[in-house]
Amino acid sequence: MRKPSVLVIFLTVFIDLVGFGIVLPQLPLYAKNYNANGFELGLLMASFSAMQFLFAPWWGHLSDRMGRRPVLLISIAGSVVAYAWFALATRFTGATALWMIIASRTFAGFCGANITVAQAYIADITPPETPVKEDGPHRHGVWFGVYLRAMDWRAERGLVR
């Protein structure tokens, strides 16, 4: 049996949250460019988080049956497809682009619900005597993802030299 890598968990959570943090602040600009109404803007903003909320238990159940690693790999591959779909959608115009962006964000949220699987993976590999030490990389992935997006936001506005 291979020794599990905590670095893989860190990178999984990091990629999920950086992807979320970079895209979310840009969504109102896309909505404005594609003339979205209030409902469409709300759908665009909420679709990712709603799918995470709804499908986190499903991913967890699937990882109990299939194993943590295969589920993480499948969900990461799905996230790659979702972000590529998002990039492709921005090449279109009008309502087609808007609905493709909403669909890609929905699919990205479905795939991004893997954070609970990452937490379960950490719990599985952590010896009972060192729970806090092993959970650190997961928490670092969360905070580095959020921190880097905040720094990017500040740099965009000329607040950082």
Short mmCIF file of C-alpha atoms in Angstrom, two decimals:
data_model
loop_
_atom_site.label_atom_id
_atom_site.label_comp_id
_atom_site.label_asym_id
_atom_site.label_seq_id
_atom_site.Cartn_x
_atom_site.Cartn_y
_atom_site.Cartn_z
CA MET A 1 0.00 0.00 0.00
CA ARG A 2 1.26 3.46 -0.90
CA LYS A 3 1.88 6.00 1.81
CA PRO A 4 -0.73 8.73 1.38
CA SER A 5 0.53 12.20 0.58
CA VAL A 6 -0.76 15.10 2.63
CA LEU A 7 0.67 17.38 -0.06
CA VAL A 8 -1.91 16.02 -2.53
CA ILE A 9 -4.69 16.95 -0.11
CA PHE A 10 -3.21 20.40 0.37
CA LEU A 11 -3.05 20.96 -3.40
CA THR A 12 -6.58 19.66 -3.92
CA VAL A 13 -8.07 22.07 -1.41
CA PHE A 14 -5.81 24.88 -2.56
CA ILE A 15 -6.83 24.48 -6.22
CA ASP A 16 -10.53 24.30 -5.33
CA LEU A 17 -10.43 27.48 -3.28
CA VAL A 18 -8.16 29.50 -5.55
CA GLY A 19 -10.41 28.58 -8.46
CA PHE A 20 -13.45 29.65 -6.47
CA GLY A 21 -11.85 32.83 -5.15
CA ILE A 22 -10.59 34.01 -8.52
CA VAL A 23 -13.81 33.40 -10.44
CA LEU A 24 -16.41 34.62 -7.93
CA PRO A 25 -15.47 38.33 -7.91
CA GLN A 26 -15.46 38.34 -11.72
CA LEU A 27 -19.00 36.96 -12.11
CA PRO A 28 -20.84 40.31 -11.80
CA LEU A 29 -18.68 41.62 -14.66
CA TYR A 30 -19.63 38.65 -16.83
CA ALA A 31 -23.29 39.16 -15.90
CA LYS A 32 -23.07 42.82 -16.93
CA ASN A 33 -21.30 41.97 -20.21
CA TYR A 34 -23.95 39.40 -21.10
CA ASN A 35 -26.91 41.53 -19.95
CA ALA A 36 -28.03 39.18 -17.19
CA ASN A 37 -31.13 40.06 -15.20
CA GLY A 38 -31.22 39.84 -11.40
CA PHE A 39 -32.35 36.21 -11.33
CA GLU A 40 -29.59 35.16 -13.72
CA LEU A 41 -26.99 37.05 -11.68
CA GLY A 42 -28.21 35.34 -8.51
CA LEU A 43 -28.12 31.97 -10.23
CA LEU A 44 -24.63 32.66 -11.51
CA MET A 45 -23.38 33.66 -8.07
CA ALA A 46 -25.12 30.89 -6.10
CA SER A 47 -24.77 27.92 -8.43
CA PHE A 48 -21.26 26.91 -7.34
CA SER A 49 -21.92 27.03 -3.60
CA ALA A 50 -25.36 25.45 -3.92
CA MET A 51 -23.89 22.48 -5.77
CA GLN A 52 -21.13 22.14 -3.16
CA PHE A 53 -23.75 22.12 -0.43
CA LEU A 54 -25.97 19.60 -2.19
CA PHE A 55 -23.32 17.20 -3.45
CA ALA A 56 -20.77 17.09 -0.61
CA PRO A 57 -22.65 14.21 1.08
CA TRP A 58 -22.88 12.37 -2.23
CA TRP A 59 -19.11 12.65 -2.83
CA GLY A 60 -18.51 11.50 0.74
CA HIS A 61 -20.74 8.45 0.29
CA LEU A 62 -19.06 7.65 -3.02
CA SER A 63 -15.62 7.93 -1.41
CA ASP A 64 -16.71 5.52 1.32
CA ARG A 65 -17.51 2.96 -1.37
CA MET A 66 -14.77 3.65 -3.96
CA GLY A 67 -11.98 5.05 -1.81
CA ARG A 68 -10.81 8.59 -1.19
CA ARG A 69 -8.06 8.78 -3.81
CA PRO A 70 -10.16 7.77 -6.88
CA VAL A 71 -12.93 10.16 -5.88
CA LEU A 72 -10.48 13.02 -5.42
CA LEU A 73 -8.90 12.31 -8.81
CA ILE A 74 -12.29 12.12 -10.56
CA SER A 75 -13.50 15.35 -8.95
CA ILE A 76 -10.26 17.18 -9.77
CA ALA A 77 -10.52 16.05 -13.40
CA GLY A 78 -14.11 17.29 -13.41
CA SER A 79 -12.96 20.65 -12.09
CA VAL A 80 -10.47 20.91 -14.95
CA VAL A 81 -13.29 20.23 -17.41
CA ALA A 82 -15.53 22.79 -15.67
CA TYR A 83 -12.93 25.57 -15.81
CA ALA A 84 -12.10 24.78 -19.44
CA TRP A 85 -15.84 24.93 -20.18
CA PHE A 86 -16.01 28.30 -18.42
CA ALA A 87 -13.14 29.61 -20.57
CA LEU A 88 -14.82 28.31 -23.72
CA ALA A 89 -18.16 29.85 -22.72
CA THR A 90 -16.65 33.33 -22.57
CA ARG A 91 -15.91 33.07 -26.30
CA PHE A 92 -19.63 33.09 -27.09
CA THR A 93 -21.99 36.04 -26.96
CA GLY A 94 -25.35 36.84 -25.43
CA ALA A 95 -27.59 34.37 -23.67
CA THR A 96 -25.65 31.38 -25.01
CA ALA A 97 -22.51 32.51 -23.20
CA LEU A 98 -24.39 33.37 -20.03
CA TRP A 99 -26.10 29.98 -19.77
CA MET A 100 -22.88 28.15 -20.62
CA ILE A 101 -21.13 30.06 -17.83
CA ILE A 102 -23.93 29.20 -15.39
CA ALA A 103 -23.74 25.54 -16.43
CA SER A 104 -19.95 25.49 -16.06
CA ARG A 105 -20.17 27.07 -12.59
CA THR A 106 -22.81 24.52 -11.60
CA PHE A 107 -20.58 21.67 -12.76
CA ALA A 108 -17.55 23.24 -11.05
CA GLY A 109 -19.52 23.37 -7.78
CA PHE A 110 -20.54 19.74 -8.20
CA CYS A 111 -16.87 18.77 -8.62
CA GLY A 112 -15.67 21.21 -5.97
CA ALA A 113 -17.71 19.47 -3.28
CA ASN A 114 -14.68 17.23 -2.84
CA ILE A 115 -13.38 19.24 0.11
CA THR A 116 -15.30 16.96 2.47
CA VAL A 117 -13.56 13.98 0.86
CA ALA A 118 -10.20 15.68 1.46
CA GLN A 119 -11.14 16.14 5.13
CA ALA A 120 -12.16 12.49 5.38
CA TYR A 121 -8.89 11.46 3.75
CA ILE A 122 -6.93 13.41 6.34
CA ALA A 123 -8.97 11.75 9.09
CA ASP A 124 -8.26 8.32 7.59
CA ILE A 125 -4.49 8.74 7.43
CA THR A 126 -4.06 10.52 10.75
CA PRO A 127 -2.91 8.38 13.68
CA PRO A 128 -5.12 8.92 16.74
CA GLU A 129 -2.26 10.46 18.70
CA THR A 130 -1.55 13.29 16.18
CA PRO A 131 -4.82 14.65 14.82
CA VAL A 132 -3.95 18.35 14.95
CA LYS A 133 -0.54 17.98 13.30
CA GLU A 134 -1.88 16.14 10.24
CA ASP A 135 -4.86 18.41 9.70
CA GLY A 136 -2.58 21.42 9.27
CA PRO A 137 -1.90 21.01 5.53
CA HIS A 138 -5.63 20.89 4.80
CA ARG A 139 -6.20 24.08 6.76
CA HIS A 140 -3.19 25.69 5.09
CA GLY A 141 -4.68 24.87 1.69
CA VAL A 142 -7.87 26.67 2.68
CA TRP A 143 -6.10 29.76 4.01
CA PHE A 144 -3.48 30.01 1.26
CA GLY A 145 -6.24 29.80 -1.34
CA VAL A 146 -8.18 32.62 0.30
CA TYR A 147 -5.05 34.70 1.00
CA LEU A 148 -3.73 34.53 -2.56
CA ARG A 149 -7.07 35.68 -3.95
CA ALA A 150 -7.11 38.59 -1.51
CA MET A 151 -3.60 39.61 -2.59
CA ASP A 152 -4.61 39.34 -6.26
CA TRP A 153 -7.63 41.57 -5.57
CA ARG A 154 -5.44 44.17 -3.86
CA ALA A 155 -2.93 44.08 -6.73
CA GLU A 156 -5.71 44.61 -9.30
CA ARG A 157 -6.65 47.84 -7.54
CA GLY A 158 -3.10 49.12 -7.14
CA LEU A 159 -3.13 48.65 -3.36
CA VAL A 160 0.06 46.55 -3.36
CA ARG A 161 3.36 47.72 -4.77
#
